[in-house]
Coordinates of C-alpha atoms and ligand atoms in Angstrom, one line a residue:
X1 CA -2.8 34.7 9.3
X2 CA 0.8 34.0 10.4
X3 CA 2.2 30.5 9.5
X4 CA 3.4 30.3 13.4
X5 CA 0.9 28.2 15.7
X6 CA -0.8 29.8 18.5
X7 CA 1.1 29.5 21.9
X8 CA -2.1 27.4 23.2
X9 CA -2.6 26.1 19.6
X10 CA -1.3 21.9 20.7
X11 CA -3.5 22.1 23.4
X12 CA -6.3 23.3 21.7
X13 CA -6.0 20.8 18.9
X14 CA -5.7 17.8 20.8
X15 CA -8.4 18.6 22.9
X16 CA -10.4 18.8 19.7
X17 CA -9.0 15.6 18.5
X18 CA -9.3 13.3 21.3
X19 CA -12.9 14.6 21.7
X20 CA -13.6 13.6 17.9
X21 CA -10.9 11.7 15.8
X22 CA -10.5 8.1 16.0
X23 CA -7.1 7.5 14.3
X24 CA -6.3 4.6 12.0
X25 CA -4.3 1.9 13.7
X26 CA -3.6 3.5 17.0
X27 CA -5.4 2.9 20.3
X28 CA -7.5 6.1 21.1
X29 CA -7.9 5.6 24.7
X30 CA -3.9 5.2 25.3
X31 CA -3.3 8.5 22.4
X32 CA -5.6 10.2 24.4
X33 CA -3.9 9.8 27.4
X34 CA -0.8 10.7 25.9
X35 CA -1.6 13.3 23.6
X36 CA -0.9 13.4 20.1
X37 CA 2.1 15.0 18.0
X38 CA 0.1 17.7 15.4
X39 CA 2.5 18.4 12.5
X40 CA 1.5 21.8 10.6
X41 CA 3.8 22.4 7.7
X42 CA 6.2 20.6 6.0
X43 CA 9.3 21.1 3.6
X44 CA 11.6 19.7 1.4
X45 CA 12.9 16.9 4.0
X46 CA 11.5 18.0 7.0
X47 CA 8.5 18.0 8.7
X48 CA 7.5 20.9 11.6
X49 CA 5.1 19.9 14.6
X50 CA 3.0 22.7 16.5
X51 CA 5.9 23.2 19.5
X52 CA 8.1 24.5 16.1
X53 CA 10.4 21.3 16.1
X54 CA 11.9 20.6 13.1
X55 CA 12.1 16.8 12.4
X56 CA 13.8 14.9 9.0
X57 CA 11.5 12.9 7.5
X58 CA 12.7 9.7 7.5
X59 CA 9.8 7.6 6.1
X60 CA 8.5 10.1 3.7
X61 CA 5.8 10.6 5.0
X62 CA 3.9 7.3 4.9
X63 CA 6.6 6.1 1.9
X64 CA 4.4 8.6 -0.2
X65 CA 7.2 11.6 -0.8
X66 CA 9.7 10.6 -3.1
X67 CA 9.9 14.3 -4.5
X68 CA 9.9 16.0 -0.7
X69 CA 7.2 18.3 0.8
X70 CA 6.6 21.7 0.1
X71 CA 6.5 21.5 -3.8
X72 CA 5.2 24.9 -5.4
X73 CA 4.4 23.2 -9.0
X74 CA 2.7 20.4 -7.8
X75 CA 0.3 23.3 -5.8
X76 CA 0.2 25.2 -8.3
X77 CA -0.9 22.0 -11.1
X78 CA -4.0 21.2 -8.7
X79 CA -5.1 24.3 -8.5
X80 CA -5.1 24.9 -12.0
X81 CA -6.3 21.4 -13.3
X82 CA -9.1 22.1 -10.1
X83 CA -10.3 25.4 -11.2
X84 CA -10.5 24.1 -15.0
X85 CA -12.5 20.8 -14.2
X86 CA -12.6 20.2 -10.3
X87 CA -14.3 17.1 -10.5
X88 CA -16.1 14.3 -13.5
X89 CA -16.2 11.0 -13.6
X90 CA -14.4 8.4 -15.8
X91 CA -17.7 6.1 -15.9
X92 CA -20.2 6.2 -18.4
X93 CA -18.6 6.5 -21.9
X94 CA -16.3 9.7 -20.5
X95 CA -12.8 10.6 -19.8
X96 CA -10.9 14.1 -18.7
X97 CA -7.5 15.4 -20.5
X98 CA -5.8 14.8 -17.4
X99 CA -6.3 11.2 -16.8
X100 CA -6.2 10.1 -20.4
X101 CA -2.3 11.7 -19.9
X102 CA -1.8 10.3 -17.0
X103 CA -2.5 7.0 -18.0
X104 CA 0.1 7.4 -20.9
X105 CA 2.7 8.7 -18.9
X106 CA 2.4 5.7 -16.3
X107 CA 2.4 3.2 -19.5
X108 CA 5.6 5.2 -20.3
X109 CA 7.6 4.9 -17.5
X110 CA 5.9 1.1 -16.4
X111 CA 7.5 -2.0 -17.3
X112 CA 7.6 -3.7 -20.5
X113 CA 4.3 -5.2 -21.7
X114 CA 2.5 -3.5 -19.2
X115 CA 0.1 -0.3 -21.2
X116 CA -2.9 -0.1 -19.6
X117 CA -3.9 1.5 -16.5
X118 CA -7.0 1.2 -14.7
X119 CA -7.2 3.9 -11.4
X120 CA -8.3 4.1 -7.7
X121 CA -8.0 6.4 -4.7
X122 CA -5.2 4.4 -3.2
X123 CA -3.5 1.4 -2.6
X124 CA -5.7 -0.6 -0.7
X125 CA -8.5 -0.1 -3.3
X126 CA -6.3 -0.9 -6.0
X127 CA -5.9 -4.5 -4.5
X128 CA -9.5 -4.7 -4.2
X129 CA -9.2 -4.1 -7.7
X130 CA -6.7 -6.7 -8.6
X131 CA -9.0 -9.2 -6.7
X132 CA -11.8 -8.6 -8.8
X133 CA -10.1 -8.0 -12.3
X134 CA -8.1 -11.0 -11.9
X135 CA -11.1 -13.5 -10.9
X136 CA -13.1 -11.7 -14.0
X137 CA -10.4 -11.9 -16.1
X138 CA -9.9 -16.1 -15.2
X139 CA -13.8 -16.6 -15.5
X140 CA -13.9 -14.5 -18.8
X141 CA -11.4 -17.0 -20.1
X142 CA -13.6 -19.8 -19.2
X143 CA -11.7 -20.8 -16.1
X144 CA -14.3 -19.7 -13.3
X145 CA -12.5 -22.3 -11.1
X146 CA -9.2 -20.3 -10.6
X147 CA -9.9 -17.7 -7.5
X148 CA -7.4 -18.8 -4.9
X149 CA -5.0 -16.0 -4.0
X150 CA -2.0 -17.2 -3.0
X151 CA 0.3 -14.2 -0.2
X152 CA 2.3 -14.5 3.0
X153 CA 2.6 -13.7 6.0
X154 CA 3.2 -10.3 7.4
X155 CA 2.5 -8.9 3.8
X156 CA 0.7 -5.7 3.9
X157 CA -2.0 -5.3 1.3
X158 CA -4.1 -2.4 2.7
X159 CA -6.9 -2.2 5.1
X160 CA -10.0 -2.5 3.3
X161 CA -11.7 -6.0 3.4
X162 CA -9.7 -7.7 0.3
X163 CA -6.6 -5.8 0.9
X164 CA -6.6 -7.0 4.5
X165 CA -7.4 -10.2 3.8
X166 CA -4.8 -10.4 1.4
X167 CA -2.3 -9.0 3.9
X168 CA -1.0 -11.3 6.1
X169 CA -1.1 -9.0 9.0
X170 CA -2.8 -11.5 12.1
X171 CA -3.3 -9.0 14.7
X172 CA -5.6 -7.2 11.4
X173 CA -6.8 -10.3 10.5
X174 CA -8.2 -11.1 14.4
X175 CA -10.6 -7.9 14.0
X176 CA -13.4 -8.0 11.4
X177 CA -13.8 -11.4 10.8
X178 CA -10.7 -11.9 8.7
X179 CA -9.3 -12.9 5.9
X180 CA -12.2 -13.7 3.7
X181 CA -12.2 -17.1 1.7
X182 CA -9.8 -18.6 -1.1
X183 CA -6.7 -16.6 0.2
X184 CA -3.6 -18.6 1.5
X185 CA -0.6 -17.8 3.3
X186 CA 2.8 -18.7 2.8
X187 CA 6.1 -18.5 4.6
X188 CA 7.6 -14.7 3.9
X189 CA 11.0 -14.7 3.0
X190 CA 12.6 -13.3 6.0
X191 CA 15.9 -15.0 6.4
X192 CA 17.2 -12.6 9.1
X193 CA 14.2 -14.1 11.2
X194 CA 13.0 -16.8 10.1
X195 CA 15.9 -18.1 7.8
X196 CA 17.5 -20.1 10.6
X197 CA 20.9 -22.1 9.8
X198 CA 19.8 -21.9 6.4
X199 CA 22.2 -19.4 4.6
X200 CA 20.5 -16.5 2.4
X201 CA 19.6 -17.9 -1.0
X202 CA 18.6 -21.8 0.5
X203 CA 16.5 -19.8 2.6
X204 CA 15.0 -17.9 -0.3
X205 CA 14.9 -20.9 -2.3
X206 CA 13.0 -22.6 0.7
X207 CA 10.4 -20.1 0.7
X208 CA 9.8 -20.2 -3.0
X209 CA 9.2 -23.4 -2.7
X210 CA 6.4 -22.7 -0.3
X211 CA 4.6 -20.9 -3.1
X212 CA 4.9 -24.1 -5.4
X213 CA 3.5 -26.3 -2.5
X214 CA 1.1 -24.4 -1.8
X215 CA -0.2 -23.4 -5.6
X216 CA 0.1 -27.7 -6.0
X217 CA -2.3 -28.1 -2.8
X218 CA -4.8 -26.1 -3.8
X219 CA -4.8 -27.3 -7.7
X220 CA -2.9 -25.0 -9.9
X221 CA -6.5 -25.1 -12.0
X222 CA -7.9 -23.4 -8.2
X223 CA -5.2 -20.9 -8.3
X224 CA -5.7 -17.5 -9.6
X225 CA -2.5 -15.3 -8.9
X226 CA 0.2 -15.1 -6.4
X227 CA 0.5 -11.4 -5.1
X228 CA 3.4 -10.2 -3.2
X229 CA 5.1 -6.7 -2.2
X230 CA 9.3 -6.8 -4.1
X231 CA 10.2 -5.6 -1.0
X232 CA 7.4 -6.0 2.3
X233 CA 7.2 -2.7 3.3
X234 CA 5.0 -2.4 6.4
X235 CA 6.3 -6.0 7.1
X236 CA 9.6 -4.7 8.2
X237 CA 11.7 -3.9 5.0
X238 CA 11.7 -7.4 4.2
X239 CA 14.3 -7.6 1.1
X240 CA 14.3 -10.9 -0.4
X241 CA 17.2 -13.0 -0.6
X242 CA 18.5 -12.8 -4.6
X243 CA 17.3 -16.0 -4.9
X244 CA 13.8 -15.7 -4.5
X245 CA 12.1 -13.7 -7.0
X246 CA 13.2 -15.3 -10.0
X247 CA 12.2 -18.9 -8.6
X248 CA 8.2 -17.2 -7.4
X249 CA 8.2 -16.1 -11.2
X250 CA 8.9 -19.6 -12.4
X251 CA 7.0 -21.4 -10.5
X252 CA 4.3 -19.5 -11.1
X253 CA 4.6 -19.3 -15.0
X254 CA 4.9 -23.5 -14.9
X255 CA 2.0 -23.4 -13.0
X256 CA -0.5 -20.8 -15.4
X257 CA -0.6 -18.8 -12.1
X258 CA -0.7 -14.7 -12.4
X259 CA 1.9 -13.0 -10.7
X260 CA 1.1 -9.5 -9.1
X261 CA 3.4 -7.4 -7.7
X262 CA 1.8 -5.1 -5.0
X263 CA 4.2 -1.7 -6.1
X264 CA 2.8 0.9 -4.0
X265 CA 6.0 1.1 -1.9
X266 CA 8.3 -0.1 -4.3
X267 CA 7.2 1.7 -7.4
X268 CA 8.0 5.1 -8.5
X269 CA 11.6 5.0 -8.0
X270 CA 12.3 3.9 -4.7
X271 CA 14.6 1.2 -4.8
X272 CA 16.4 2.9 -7.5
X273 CA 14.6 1.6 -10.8
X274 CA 10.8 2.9 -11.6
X275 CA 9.3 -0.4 -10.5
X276 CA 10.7 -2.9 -7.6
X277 CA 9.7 -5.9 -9.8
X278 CA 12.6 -4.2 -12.1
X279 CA 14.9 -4.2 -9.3
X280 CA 13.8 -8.1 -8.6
X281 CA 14.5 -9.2 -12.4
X282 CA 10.9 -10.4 -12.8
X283 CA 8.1 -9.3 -14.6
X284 CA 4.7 -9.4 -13.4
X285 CA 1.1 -9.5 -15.2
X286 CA -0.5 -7.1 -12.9
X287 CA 1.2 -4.3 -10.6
X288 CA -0.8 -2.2 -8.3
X289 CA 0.9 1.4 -7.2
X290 CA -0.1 4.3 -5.1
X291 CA 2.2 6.6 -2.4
X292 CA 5.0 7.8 -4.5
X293 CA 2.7 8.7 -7.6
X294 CA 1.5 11.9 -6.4
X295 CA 4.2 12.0 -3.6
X296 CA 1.1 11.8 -1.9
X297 CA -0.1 15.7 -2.5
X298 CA -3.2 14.0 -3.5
X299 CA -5.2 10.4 -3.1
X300 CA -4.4 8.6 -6.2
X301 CA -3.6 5.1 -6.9
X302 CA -4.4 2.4 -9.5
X303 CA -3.2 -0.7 -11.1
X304 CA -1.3 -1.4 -14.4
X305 CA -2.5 -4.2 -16.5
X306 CA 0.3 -6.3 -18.3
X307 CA -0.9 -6.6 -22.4
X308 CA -1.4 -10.2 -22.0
X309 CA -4.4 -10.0 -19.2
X310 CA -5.6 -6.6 -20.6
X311 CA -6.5 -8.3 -24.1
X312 CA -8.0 -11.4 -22.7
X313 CA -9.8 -9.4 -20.3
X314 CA -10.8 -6.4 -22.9
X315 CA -11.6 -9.1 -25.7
X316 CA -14.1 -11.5 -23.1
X317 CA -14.9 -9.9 -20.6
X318 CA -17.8 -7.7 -21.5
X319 CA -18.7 -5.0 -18.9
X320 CA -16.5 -4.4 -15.8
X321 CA -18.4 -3.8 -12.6
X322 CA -16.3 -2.2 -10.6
X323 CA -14.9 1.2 -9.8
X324 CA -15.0 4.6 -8.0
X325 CA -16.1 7.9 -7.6
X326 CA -13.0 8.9 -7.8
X327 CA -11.1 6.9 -10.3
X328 CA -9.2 8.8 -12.3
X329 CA -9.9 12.5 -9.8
X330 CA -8.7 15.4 -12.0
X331 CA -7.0 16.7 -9.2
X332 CA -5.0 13.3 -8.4
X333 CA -4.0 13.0 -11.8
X334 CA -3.1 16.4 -12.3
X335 CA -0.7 16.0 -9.4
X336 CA 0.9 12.7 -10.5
X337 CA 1.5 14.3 -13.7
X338 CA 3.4 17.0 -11.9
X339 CA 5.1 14.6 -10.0
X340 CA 6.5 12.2 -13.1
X341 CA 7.8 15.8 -14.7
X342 CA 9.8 16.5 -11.9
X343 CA 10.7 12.6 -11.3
X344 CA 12.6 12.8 -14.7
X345 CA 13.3 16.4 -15.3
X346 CA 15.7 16.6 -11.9
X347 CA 16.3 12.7 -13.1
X348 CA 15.4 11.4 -9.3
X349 CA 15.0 7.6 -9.6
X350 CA 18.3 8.3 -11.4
X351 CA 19.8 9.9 -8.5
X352 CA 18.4 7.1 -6.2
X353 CA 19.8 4.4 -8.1
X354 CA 23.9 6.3 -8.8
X355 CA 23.4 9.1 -6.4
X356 CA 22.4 9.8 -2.8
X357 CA 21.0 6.2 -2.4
X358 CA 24.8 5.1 -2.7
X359 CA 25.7 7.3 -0.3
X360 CA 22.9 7.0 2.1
X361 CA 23.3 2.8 1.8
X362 CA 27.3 3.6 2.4
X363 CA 26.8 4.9 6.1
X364 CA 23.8 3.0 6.8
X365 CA 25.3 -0.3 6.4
X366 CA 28.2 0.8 8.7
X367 CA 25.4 1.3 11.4
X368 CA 26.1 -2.6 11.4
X369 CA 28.8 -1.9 13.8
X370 CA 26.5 -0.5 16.3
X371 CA 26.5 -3.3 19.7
X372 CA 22.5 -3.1 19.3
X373 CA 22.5 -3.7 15.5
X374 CA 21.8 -7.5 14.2
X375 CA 21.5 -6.6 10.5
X376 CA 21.7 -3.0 8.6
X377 CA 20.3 -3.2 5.1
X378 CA 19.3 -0.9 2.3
X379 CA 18.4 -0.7 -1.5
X380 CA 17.4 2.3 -3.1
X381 CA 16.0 4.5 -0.5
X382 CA 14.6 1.9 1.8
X383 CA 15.8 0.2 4.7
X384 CA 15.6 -1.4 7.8
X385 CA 17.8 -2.2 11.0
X386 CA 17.2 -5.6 13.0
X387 CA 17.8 -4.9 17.0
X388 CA 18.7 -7.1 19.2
X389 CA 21.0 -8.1 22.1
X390 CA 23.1 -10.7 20.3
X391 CA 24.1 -10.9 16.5
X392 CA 25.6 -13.9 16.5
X393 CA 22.7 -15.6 17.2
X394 CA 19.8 -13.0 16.0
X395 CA 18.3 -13.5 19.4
X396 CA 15.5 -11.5 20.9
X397 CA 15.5 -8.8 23.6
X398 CA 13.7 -10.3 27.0
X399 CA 10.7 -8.1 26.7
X400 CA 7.5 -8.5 24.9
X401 CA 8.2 -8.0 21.2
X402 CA 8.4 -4.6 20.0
X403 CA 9.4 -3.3 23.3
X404 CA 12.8 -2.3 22.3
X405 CA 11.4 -0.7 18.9
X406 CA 9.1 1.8 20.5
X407 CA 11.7 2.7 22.7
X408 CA 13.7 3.5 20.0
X409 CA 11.1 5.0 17.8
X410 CA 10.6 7.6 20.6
X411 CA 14.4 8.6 20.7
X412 CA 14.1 8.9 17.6
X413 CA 11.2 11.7 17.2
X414 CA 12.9 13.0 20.1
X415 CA 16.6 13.6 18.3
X416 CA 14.8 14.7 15.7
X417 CA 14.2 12.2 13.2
X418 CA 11.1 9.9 12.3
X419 CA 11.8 6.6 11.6
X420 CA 9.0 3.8 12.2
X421 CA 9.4 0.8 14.4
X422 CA 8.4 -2.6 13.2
X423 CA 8.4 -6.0 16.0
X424 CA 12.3 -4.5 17.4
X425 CA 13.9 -3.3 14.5
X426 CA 13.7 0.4 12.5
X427 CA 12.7 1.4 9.0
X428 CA 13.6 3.9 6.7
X429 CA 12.1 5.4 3.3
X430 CA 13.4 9.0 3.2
X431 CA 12.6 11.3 0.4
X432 CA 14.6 10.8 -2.9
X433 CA 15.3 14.6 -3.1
X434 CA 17.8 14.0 0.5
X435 CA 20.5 15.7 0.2
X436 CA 24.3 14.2 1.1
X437 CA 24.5 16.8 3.9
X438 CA 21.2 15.6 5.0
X439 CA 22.1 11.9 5.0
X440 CA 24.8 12.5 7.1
X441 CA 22.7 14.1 9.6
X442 CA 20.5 11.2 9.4
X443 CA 23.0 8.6 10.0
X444 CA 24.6 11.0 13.1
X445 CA 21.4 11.0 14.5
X446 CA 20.6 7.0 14.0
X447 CA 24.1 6.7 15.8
X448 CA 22.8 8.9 18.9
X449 CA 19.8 7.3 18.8
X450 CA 21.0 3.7 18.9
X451 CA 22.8 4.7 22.2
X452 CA 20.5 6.5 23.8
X453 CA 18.2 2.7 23.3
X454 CA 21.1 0.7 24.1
X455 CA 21.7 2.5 27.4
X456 CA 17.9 2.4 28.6
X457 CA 18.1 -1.0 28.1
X458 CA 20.9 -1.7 29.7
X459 CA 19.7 0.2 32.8
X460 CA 15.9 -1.9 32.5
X461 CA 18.3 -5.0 32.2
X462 CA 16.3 -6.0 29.2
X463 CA 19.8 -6.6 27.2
X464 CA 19.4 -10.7 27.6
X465 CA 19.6 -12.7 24.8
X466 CA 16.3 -15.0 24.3
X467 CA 16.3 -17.5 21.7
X468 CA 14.0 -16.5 19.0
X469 CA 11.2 -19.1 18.0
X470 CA 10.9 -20.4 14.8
X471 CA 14.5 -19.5 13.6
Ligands
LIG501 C1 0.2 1.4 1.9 C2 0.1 0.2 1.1 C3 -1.1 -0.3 0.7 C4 -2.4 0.4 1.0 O1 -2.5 1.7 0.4 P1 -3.6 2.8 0.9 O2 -3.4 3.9 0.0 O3 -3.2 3.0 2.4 O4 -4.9 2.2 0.8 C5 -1.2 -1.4 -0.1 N1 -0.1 -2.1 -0.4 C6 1.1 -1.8 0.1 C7 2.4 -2.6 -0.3 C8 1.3 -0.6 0.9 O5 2.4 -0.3 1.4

């Protein structure tokens, strides 16, 4: 069969998928309506829907594709690790070649102290799994009492029932019955919103300090772990101001509090070191990953277990009882190990840290300049711009919130570019493999973009300045 769609293959498919797909967060009635974009094949840094447009992939996917689509030898390792052993489990006194590797080769690359790696589908299960190994791990040392979790707002966690709860995502917390109990939240540390007259690193400071007041409400003897994304991804590209990280890690080590780092944006490269705690200067006792392991050509995620919980937990804890199916898939590990060989044979977190993430943070930070821009910023390969009508004052746009992002967002597809809309501003996570000729085309078509937005709004009149609450 040729590779090119059908001329009546879009309708055809959306008729079949609005007659039998619900689709995670999206509103099926209103995508119905609309009818849905159907990518077929994908490439290197680009992505091809069914009408043959050819559109640069901006967010990697979903932040999954740090070594870009199309990848022969990552095909090529599934099959052959699928057609040797398709599927055992890693229950039961049992383990497969390419999961005891894989394991290795994660405790090679993670952080210092941290050797042991326990795995999952995906990201949200592996928070599920920190939930549970931590509370084990605090009753196991006779401290049954410490089970509060301690996040913050607008975190993303994952969608399952701890991961969501953990989040601090309201509109996901208003369906379900949400969060469940022993979880607080805690001011983010989003200066460019929420920071106020504060300047940066007060701000960050202030927000720290929201951790400490809230560990010292709840009893630091209640208090289980404090779990936060280096970076909050889904939040907005939230990067902490510098001051921030080191003070959560302090305050939590005076107060006998675990610190997790929630890595499954942040680690495997993308902001330029293997781990976004790295980047941050602080090192935590627990890190979940997922996304960029695999580069996402398979479901695989997990969490890596610094020494000091893993021998507590190993030496008291007796039998775990927790895990899944497919913990440990042959086929997801085979693929991550694919992925790590390419990861340091063509040296990418490398070429993230000296290479095209320079250059790419070079011409996205001009994008400052743009009359719709509040704030442009970047680390690594990950980014975000605020919109808004005023910079001066960070104001908001006089429209319901998120107005001005979707109507970016849809420029955007249409120039020929994903890049996701959170609240009114843009993110950006593009593949590490990007190349400088590529970039530039990026940034040309962020700069069309942006006034292609500015002048719908100008004609909708929606360029007033409103005040924005709480800053
Ligand atoms: C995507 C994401 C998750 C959830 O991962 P899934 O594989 O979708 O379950 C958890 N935490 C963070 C920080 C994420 O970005």
């Amino acid at each position: 069969m040729s590779s090119a769609p059908l001329s009546n293959s879009t309708a055809h498919w959306r008729a079949l998928d609005a007659a039998h797909h619900l689709h995670p967060f999206s509103d099926t009635k209103a995508l119905n309506a609309e009818g849905v974009r159907v990518i077929t094949r994908a490439e290197g840094a680009y992505v091809f829907d069914s009408e043959g447009n050819k559109i640069l992939d901006g967010m990697s996917g979903l932040w999954c594709s740090q070594i870009g689509h199309g990848r022969k030898a990552i095909v090529e390792a599934i099959a052959t690790q699928l057609s040797q052993l398709d599927y055992y489990n890693t229950f039961f006194k049992t383990t497969h070649p390419a999961a005891a590797e894989l394991a290795a080769a994660i405790a090679g690359v993670a952080p210092e102290g941290m050797s042991r790696v326990f795995f999952t589908s995906g990201g949200s299960e592996a928070v599920d799994t920190v939930l549970r190994l931590v509370r084990h791990y605090w009753a196991a040392m006779g401290r049954p009492q410490k089970t509060i979790f301690i996040s913050r707002k607008n975190a993303y966690h994952g969608s399952t029932m701890g991961g969501a709860s953990l989040g601090g995502m309201a509109p996901m917390h208003a369906q379900g019955g949400l969060p469940i109990p022993d979880i607080i939240h805690v001011q983010q540390p989003y200066w460019w919103a929420e920071g106020g007259t504060m300047d940066r690193d007060e701000f960050g400071l202030f927000a720290a300090n929201e951790v400490a007041r809230a560990i010292d409400e709840a009893g630091p003897e209640n208090v289980a772990a404090f779990i936060g994304e280096p970076i909050q991804g889904a939040g907005g590209v939230i990067i902490p101001p510098d001051s921030y990280w080191p003070a959560v890690e302090k305050i939590c080590r005076e107060r006998d509090v675990l610190l997790v780092c929630d890595e499954v944006i942040c680690g495997f490269g993308r902001t330029g070191e293997w781990f976004g705690s790295q980047f941050m200067g602080v090192k935590p006792d627990l890190l979940t990953f997922a996304k960029g392991v695999t580069s996402g050509y398979f479901p695989l995620g997990g969490v890596i277990v610094g020494d000091k919980v893993a021998e507590g937990f190993i030496a008291n804890g007796g039998e775990f009882n927790h895990g899944y199916t497919y913990s440990g898939h042959p086929g997801g590990c085979a693929a991550a190990l694919a992925n790590l060989k390419i990861m340091h044979e063509e040296k990418l977190v490398e070429r993230v840290k000296f290479d095209i993430g320079p250059y790419l943070q070079e011409r996205w930070l001009k994008l400052a300049d743009h009359p719709l821009v509040g704030e442009a910023r970047m680390v690594g390969l990950i980014g975000a711009l605020e919109l808004t009508p005023d910079r001066a004052s960070r104001a908001a746009f006089a429209a319901e919130e998120g107005t001005v992002g979707l109507i970016c967002r849809d420029f955007s597809f249409r120039e020929g570019l994903v890049m996701r809309a959170v609240r009114d501003g843009m993110i950006l996570a593009p593949p590490f493999t990007l190349t400088h000729a590529e970039a530039d085309e990026l940034v040309a078509i962020v700069w069309r973009v942006l006034d292609l937005t500015y002048a719908e709004l100008q004609r909708r009149g929606l360029l007033v300045p409103v005040p924005r609450v709480g800053a």
